[in-house]
Amino acid sequence: MKTVFVETSQFNQMISYKPYAATRTEKKKVKYSLLERIKDKIGDRWSLFKEGTRQTFDMICFFGAELGFFYAGDDYLAARHKISTKTIRNRFKELEELGQVIKVYRRAKRSNGRGKPIYLFVNHEYFNYWVDLLGLNLNDFHTDFQTENIEIPSGSKEEGQKKVPTYSLPKKQESNINNSDTNKIVQYVVNRVKDTIDKGTTVKYLSSYINKIVSSLEKQAIYAENHRLNAKKKQLQEELSTNAMNLLGIQKRKPVPLYNWLEQ
């Protein structure tokens, strides 16, 4: 199976994207939708899993509710639910084989090789966005994809309306825009306007929609840059704190969260 890398710039785009499920109620609805699909695929064997394994599935679905992916480490999940890392890896491999997730890797900064894995939920509404952003070829993943669209948590779309939007998240373009790219951008805007008109809003002209989307992109860019700077500042503070503790011979203890994920 081909190894797919997620570059730092792409990962920053992914984590700064507007959450699909924002409120507590929406997150619970999407979480249970993802979890039920997993349980359906696993079938009767679900009842044979250890409680810690079932809790792990619950947690990753909760993590994936907002943006459609999770990247929690095997060690953390194993320690949190008192199961082995081997069990975690086997269960996640099974999710891949069942066509529920696909695995990509963050690129390791030091070795330029595989970093931590990221699992994309196939049945999340944002899956097609990440496929487009990362330039994924689904033929590279040896699984049987049978995607089903999750309903919009807010219930804003009418019953029977197409769930997958006719547009996709545009890829970041580093080179100059050519004629082919221009045609794609124009079609993207046209499709967005059609979607907007179908929803019954007042946006009916390309010019007005372009003004709105440019303003939105500017806000997203500012948010992403602020997020990057804050993350860099936090990382620097953690490194300074760790170095200071090492010099003083102090071992940092990681508290175990007491939050009950099963009640989400």
PDB file of N, CA and C in Angstrom, residues 4-66:
ATOM      1  N   VAL A   4       1.155   7.722   2.068  1.00  0.00           N
ATOM      2  CA  VAL A   4       0.766   9.091   1.720  1.00  0.00           C
ATOM      3  C   VAL A   4       1.166  10.012   2.864  1.00  0.00           C
ATOM      4  N   PHE A   5       1.904  11.068   2.542  1.00  0.00           N
ATOM      5  CA  PHE A   5       2.375  12.001   3.552  1.00  0.00           C
ATOM      6  C   PHE A   5       1.514  13.265   3.563  1.00  0.00           C
ATOM      7  N   VAL A   6       1.300  13.779   4.766  1.00  0.00           N
ATOM      8  CA  VAL A   6       0.620  15.061   4.952  1.00  0.00           C
ATOM      9  C   VAL A   6       1.677  16.076   5.361  1.00  0.00           C
ATOM     10  N   GLU A   7       1.865  17.069   4.514  1.00  0.00           N
ATOM     11  CA  GLU A   7       2.865  18.091   4.816  1.00  0.00           C
ATOM     12  C   GLU A   7       2.362  19.003   5.941  1.00  0.00           C
ATOM     13  N   THR A   8       3.290  19.696   6.577  1.00  0.00           N
ATOM     14  CA  THR A   8       2.940  20.566   7.707  1.00  0.00           C
ATOM     15  C   THR A   8       1.926  21.627   7.305  1.00  0.00           C
ATOM     16  N   SER A   9       2.105  22.216   6.134  1.00  0.00           N
ATOM     17  CA  SER A   9       1.181  23.253   5.674  1.00  0.00           C
ATOM     18  C   SER A   9      -0.218  22.684   5.468  1.00  0.00           C
ATOM     19  N   GLN A  10      -0.293  21.443   4.957  1.00  0.00           N
ATOM     20  CA  GLN A  10      -1.597  20.807   4.747  1.00  0.00           C
ATOM     21  C   GLN A  10      -2.262  20.482   6.080  1.00  0.00           C
ATOM     22  N   PHE A  11      -1.466  19.987   7.023  1.00  0.00           N
ATOM     23  CA  PHE A  11      -2.021  19.649   8.333  1.00  0.00           C
ATOM     24  C   PHE A  11      -2.548  20.901   9.033  1.00  0.00           C
ATOM     25  N   ASN A  12      -1.821  22.001   8.907  1.00  0.00           N
ATOM     26  CA  ASN A  12      -2.278  23.259   9.502  1.00  0.00           C
ATOM     27  C   ASN A  12      -3.601  23.706   8.882  1.00  0.00           C
ATOM     28  N   GLN A  13      -3.758  23.502   7.575  1.00  0.00           N
ATOM     29  CA  GLN A  13      -5.022  23.820   6.927  1.00  0.00           C
ATOM     30  C   GLN A  13      -6.143  22.948   7.474  1.00  0.00           C
ATOM     31  N   MET A  14      -5.862  21.682   7.677  1.00  0.00           N
ATOM     32  CA  MET A  14      -6.879  20.748   8.133  1.00  0.00           C
ATOM     33  C   MET A  14      -7.378  21.092   9.535  1.00  0.00           C
ATOM     34  N   ILE A  15      -6.466  21.361  10.451  1.00  0.00           N
ATOM     35  CA  ILE A  15      -6.871  21.595  11.833  1.00  0.00           C
ATOM     36  C   ILE A  15      -7.460  22.982  12.040  1.00  0.00           C
ATOM     37  N   SER A  16      -7.250  23.886  11.084  1.00  0.00           N
ATOM     38  CA  SER A  16      -7.804  25.234  11.214  1.00  0.00           C
ATOM     39  C   SER A  16      -9.104  25.406  10.433  1.00  0.00           C
ATOM     40  N   TYR A  17      -9.573  24.328   9.769  1.00  0.00           N
ATOM     41  CA  TYR A  17     -10.796  24.416   8.988  1.00  0.00           C
ATOM     42  C   TYR A  17     -12.000  24.503   9.913  1.00  0.00           C
ATOM     43  N   LYS A  18     -13.049  25.140   9.451  1.00  0.00           N
ATOM     44  CA  LYS A  18     -14.261  25.301  10.254  1.00  0.00           C
ATOM     45  C   LYS A  18     -14.859  23.944  10.589  1.00  0.00           C
ATOM     46  N   PRO A  19     -15.121  23.652  11.881  1.00  0.00           N
ATOM     47  CA  PRO A  19     -15.671  22.340  12.261  1.00  0.00           C
ATOM     48  C   PRO A  19     -17.026  22.077  11.628  1.00  0.00           C
ATOM     49  N   TYR A  20     -17.211  20.837  11.189  1.00  0.00           N
ATOM     50  CA  TYR A  20     -18.498  20.425  10.638  1.00  0.00           C
ATOM     51  C   TYR A  20     -19.534  20.343  11.756  1.00  0.00           C
ATOM     52  N   ALA A  21     -19.126  19.794  12.888  1.00  0.00           N
ATOM     53  CA  ALA A  21     -19.987  19.717  14.065  1.00  0.00           C
ATOM     54  C   ALA A  21     -19.388  20.627  15.129  1.00  0.00           C
ATOM     55  N   ALA A  22     -20.121  21.648  15.523  1.00  0.00           N
ATOM     56  CA  ALA A  22     -19.573  22.649  16.436  1.00  0.00           C
ATOM     57  C   ALA A  22     -20.137  22.534  17.849  1.00  0.00           C
ATOM     58  N   THR A  23     -21.446  22.373  17.978  1.00  0.00           N
ATOM     59  CA  THR A  23     -22.059  22.317  19.296  1.00  0.00           C
ATOM     60  C   THR A  23     -21.951  20.912  19.885  1.00  0.00           C
ATOM     61  N   ARG A  24     -22.197  20.808  21.171  1.00  0.00           N
ATOM     62  CA  ARG A  24     -22.138  19.517  21.851  1.00  0.00           C
ATOM     63  C   ARG A  24     -23.140  18.526  21.253  1.00  0.00           C
ATOM     64  N   THR A  25     -24.343  19.023  20.951  1.00  0.00           N
ATOM     65  CA  THR A  25     -25.379  18.163  20.379  1.00  0.00           C
ATOM     66  C   THR A  25     -24.974  17.647  19.008  1.00  0.00           C
ATOM     67  N   GLU A  26     -24.403  18.523  18.174  1.00  0.00           N
ATOM     68  CA  GLU A  26     -23.973  18.126  16.836  1.00  0.00           C
ATOM     69  C   GLU A  26     -22.847  17.102  16.906  1.00  0.00           C
ATOM     70  N   LYS A  27     -21.905  17.310  17.828  1.00  0.00           N
ATOM     71  CA  LYS A  27     -20.788  16.381  17.964  1.00  0.00           C
ATOM     72  C   LYS A  27     -21.276  14.993  18.367  1.00  0.00           C
ATOM     73  N   LYS A  28     -22.232  14.953  19.300  1.00  0.00           N
ATOM     74  CA  LYS A  28     -22.766  13.667  19.737  1.00  0.00           C
ATOM     75  C   LYS A  28     -23.456  12.944  18.587  1.00  0.00           C
ATOM     76  N   LYS A  29     -24.195  13.714  17.773  1.00  0.00           N
ATOM     77  CA  LYS A  29     -24.926  13.099  16.665  1.00  0.00           C
ATOM     78  C   LYS A  29     -23.967  12.501  15.634  1.00  0.00           C
ATOM     79  N   VAL A  30     -22.924  13.251  15.283  1.00  0.00           N
ATOM     80  CA  VAL A  30     -21.959  12.759  14.307  1.00  0.00           C
ATOM     81  C   VAL A  30     -21.159  11.593  14.893  1.00  0.00           C
ATOM     82  N   LYS A  31     -20.800  11.715  16.178  1.00  0.00           N
ATOM     83  CA  LYS A  31     -20.040  10.639  16.816  1.00  0.00           C
ATOM     84  C   LYS A  31     -20.795   9.320  16.767  1.00  0.00           C
ATOM     85  N   TYR A  32     -22.050   9.359  17.155  1.00  0.00           N
ATOM     86  CA  TYR A  32     -22.838   8.129  17.164  1.00  0.00           C
ATOM     87  C   TYR A  32     -23.087   7.605  15.748  1.00  0.00           C
ATOM     88  N   SER A  33     -23.178   8.504  14.776  1.00  0.00           N
ATOM     89  CA  SER A  33     -23.352   8.074  13.394  1.00  0.00           C
ATOM     90  C   SER A  33     -22.126   7.298  12.910  1.00  0.00           C
ATOM     91  N   LEU A  34     -20.938   7.828  13.198  1.00  0.00           N
ATOM     92  CA  LEU A  34     -19.700   7.144  12.829  1.00  0.00           C
ATOM     93  C   LEU A  34     -19.563   5.821  13.581  1.00  0.00           C
ATOM     94  N   LEU A  35     -19.894   5.842  14.864  1.00  0.00           N
ATOM     95  CA  LEU A  35     -19.751   4.650  15.689  1.00  0.00           C
ATOM     96  C   LEU A  35     -20.704   3.541  15.240  1.00  0.00           C
ATOM     97  N   GLU A  36     -21.923   3.906  14.892  1.00  0.00           N
ATOM     98  CA  GLU A  36     -22.896   2.904  14.460  1.00  0.00           C
ATOM     99  C   GLU A  36     -22.464   2.229  13.166  1.00  0.00           C
ATOM    100  N   ARG A  37     -21.846   2.979  12.251  1.00  0.00           N
ATOM    101  CA  ARG A  37     -21.352   2.380  11.011  1.00  0.00           C
ATOM    102  C   ARG A  37     -20.241   1.375  11.302  1.00  0.00           C
ATOM    103  N   ILE A  38     -19.374   1.717  12.259  1.00  0.00           N
ATOM    104  CA  ILE A  38     -18.303   0.798  12.642  1.00  0.00           C
ATOM    105  C   ILE A  38     -18.883  -0.474  13.248  1.00  0.00           C
ATOM    106  N   LYS A  39     -19.848  -0.315  14.136  1.00  0.00           N
ATOM    107  CA  LYS A  39     -20.474  -1.466  14.791  1.00  0.00           C
ATOM    108  C   LYS A  39     -21.185  -2.355  13.769  1.00  0.00           C
ATOM    109  N   ASP A  40     -21.831  -1.735  12.794  1.00  0.00           N
ATOM    110  CA  ASP A  40     -22.512  -2.515  11.756  1.00  0.00           C
ATOM    111  C   ASP A  40     -21.525  -3.346  10.954  1.00  0.00           C
ATOM    112  N   LYS A  41     -20.359  -2.753  10.647  1.00  0.00           N
ATOM    113  CA  LYS A  41     -19.351  -3.473   9.865  1.00  0.00           C
ATOM    114  C   LYS A  41     -18.719  -4.610  10.672  1.00  0.00           C
ATOM    115  N   ILE A  42     -18.488  -4.366  11.959  1.00  0.00           N
ATOM    116  CA  ILE A  42     -17.862  -5.390  12.799  1.00  0.00           C
ATOM    117  C   ILE A  42     -18.847  -6.510  13.102  1.00  0.00           C
ATOM    118  N   GLY A  43     -20.111  -6.169  13.245  1.00  0.00           N
ATOM    119  CA  GLY A  43     -21.142  -7.182  13.449  1.00  0.00           C
ATOM    120  C   GLY A  43     -21.150  -7.776  14.846  1.00  0.00           C
ATOM    121  N   ASP A  44     -21.411  -9.071  14.935  1.00  0.00           N
ATOM    122  CA  ASP A  44     -21.570  -9.746  16.222  1.00  0.00           C
ATOM    123  C   ASP A  44     -20.292  -9.742  17.054  1.00  0.00           C
ATOM    124  N   ARG A  45     -19.144  -9.579  16.407  1.00  0.00           N
ATOM    125  CA  ARG A  45     -17.878  -9.581  17.152  1.00  0.00           C
ATOM    126  C   ARG A  45     -17.754  -8.382  18.084  1.00  0.00           C
ATOM    127  N   TRP A  46     -18.576  -7.371  17.861  1.00  0.00           N
ATOM    128  CA  TRP A  46     -18.518  -6.168  18.709  1.00  0.00           C
ATOM    129  C   TRP A  46     -18.703  -6.526  20.177  1.00  0.00           C
ATOM    130  N   SER A  47     -19.629  -7.413  20.461  1.00  0.00           N
ATOM    131  CA  SER A  47     -19.914  -7.788  21.848  1.00  0.00           C
ATOM    132  C   SER A  47     -18.770  -8.576  22.476  1.00  0.00           C
ATOM    133  N   LEU A  48     -17.860  -9.117  21.652  1.00  0.00           N
ATOM    134  CA  LEU A  48     -16.734  -9.885  22.164  1.00  0.00           C
ATOM    135  C   LEU A  48     -15.539  -9.007  22.510  1.00  0.00           C
ATOM    136  N   PHE A  49     -15.547  -7.759  22.058  1.00  0.00           N
ATOM    137  CA  PHE A  49     -14.433  -6.856  22.342  1.00  0.00           C
ATOM    138  C   PHE A  49     -14.394  -6.505  23.828  1.00  0.00           C
ATOM    139  N   LYS A  50     -13.195  -6.230  24.320  1.00  0.00           N
ATOM    140  CA  LYS A  50     -13.042  -5.746  25.683  1.00  0.00           C
ATOM    141  C   LYS A  50     -13.685  -4.367  25.813  1.00  0.00           C
ATOM    142  N   GLU A  51     -14.064  -4.040  27.022  1.00  0.00           N
ATOM    143  CA  GLU A  51     -14.696  -2.742  27.260  1.00  0.00           C
ATOM    144  C   GLU A  51     -13.761  -1.607  26.834  1.00  0.00           C
ATOM    145  N   GLY A  52     -12.448  -1.776  27.087  1.00  0.00           N
ATOM    146  CA  GLY A  52     -11.488  -0.744  26.704  1.00  0.00           C
ATOM    147  C   GLY A  52     -11.433  -0.538  25.204  1.00  0.00           C
ATOM    148  N   THR A  53     -11.597  -1.607  24.435  1.00  0.00           N
ATOM    149  CA  THR A  53     -11.598  -1.499  22.976  1.00  0.00           C
ATOM    150  C   THR A  53     -12.821  -0.726  22.500  1.00  0.00           C
ATOM    151  N   ARG A  54     -13.984  -1.041  23.076  1.00  0.00           N
ATOM    152  CA  ARG A  54     -15.199  -0.321  22.689  1.00  0.00           C
ATOM    153  C   ARG A  54     -15.117   1.156  23.072  1.00  0.00           C
ATOM    154  N   GLN A  55     -14.520   1.434  24.221  1.00  0.00           N
ATOM    155  CA  GLN A  55     -14.339   2.821  24.643  1.00  0.00           C
ATOM    156  C   GLN A  55     -13.390   3.568  23.704  1.00  0.00           C
ATOM    157  N   THR A  56     -12.382   2.846  23.201  1.00  0.00           N
ATOM    158  CA  THR A  56     -11.447   3.460  22.250  1.00  0.00           C
ATOM    159  C   THR A  56     -12.156   3.870  20.976  1.00  0.00           C
ATOM    160  N   PHE A  57     -13.002   2.985  20.441  1.00  0.00           N
ATOM    161  CA  PHE A  57     -13.783   3.328  19.253  1.00  0.00           C
ATOM    162  C   PHE A  57     -14.678   4.540  19.528  1.00  0.00           C
ATOM    163  N   ASP A  58     -15.269   4.573  20.706  1.00  0.00           N
ATOM    164  CA  ASP A  58     -16.122   5.703  21.079  1.00  0.00           C
ATOM    165  C   ASP A  58     -15.325   6.997  21.074  1.00  0.00           C
ATOM    166  N   MET A  59     -14.123   6.943  21.624  1.00  0.00           N
ATOM    167  CA  MET A  59     -13.306   8.147  21.727  1.00  0.00           C
ATOM    168  C   MET A  59     -12.847   8.659  20.367  1.00  0.00           C
ATOM    169  N   ILE A  60     -12.402   7.756  19.488  1.00  0.00           N
ATOM    170  CA  ILE A  60     -11.908   8.228  18.188  1.00  0.00           C
ATOM    171  C   ILE A  60     -13.050   8.802  17.344  1.00  0.00           C
ATOM    172  N   CYS A  61     -14.263   8.262  17.517  1.00  0.00           N
ATOM    173  CA  CYS A  61     -15.411   8.826  16.799  1.00  0.00           C
ATOM    174  C   CYS A  61     -15.738  10.208  17.336  1.00  0.00           C
ATOM    175  N   PHE A  62     -15.562  10.401  18.636  1.00  0.00           N
ATOM    176  CA  PHE A  62     -15.761  11.726  19.220  1.00  0.00           C
ATOM    177  C   PHE A  62     -14.711  12.707  18.699  1.00  0.00           C
ATOM    178  N   PHE A  63     -13.448  12.241  18.653  1.00  0.00           N
ATOM    179  CA  PHE A  63     -12.381  13.082  18.121  1.00  0.00           C
ATOM    180  C   PHE A  63     -12.648  13.466  16.661  1.00  0.00           C
ATOM    181  N   GLY A  64     -13.207  12.523  15.880  1.00  0.00           N
ATOM    182  CA  GLY A  64     -13.407  12.753  14.455  1.00  0.00           C
ATOM    183  C   GLY A  64     -14.681  13.494  14.100  1.00  0.00           C
ATOM    184  N   ALA A  65     -15.520  13.782  15.086  1.00  0.00           N
ATOM    185  CA  ALA A  65     -16.818  14.400  14.794  1.00  0.00           C
ATOM    186  C   ALA A  65     -16.675  15.786  14.170  1.00  0.00           C
ATOM    187  N   GLU A  66     -15.733  16.573  14.651  1.00  0.00           N
ATOM    188  CA  GLU A  66     -15.610  17.955  14.192  1.00  0.00           C
ATOM    189  C   GLU A  66     -15.102  18.056  12.761  1.00  0.00           C
TER     190      GLU A  66
END
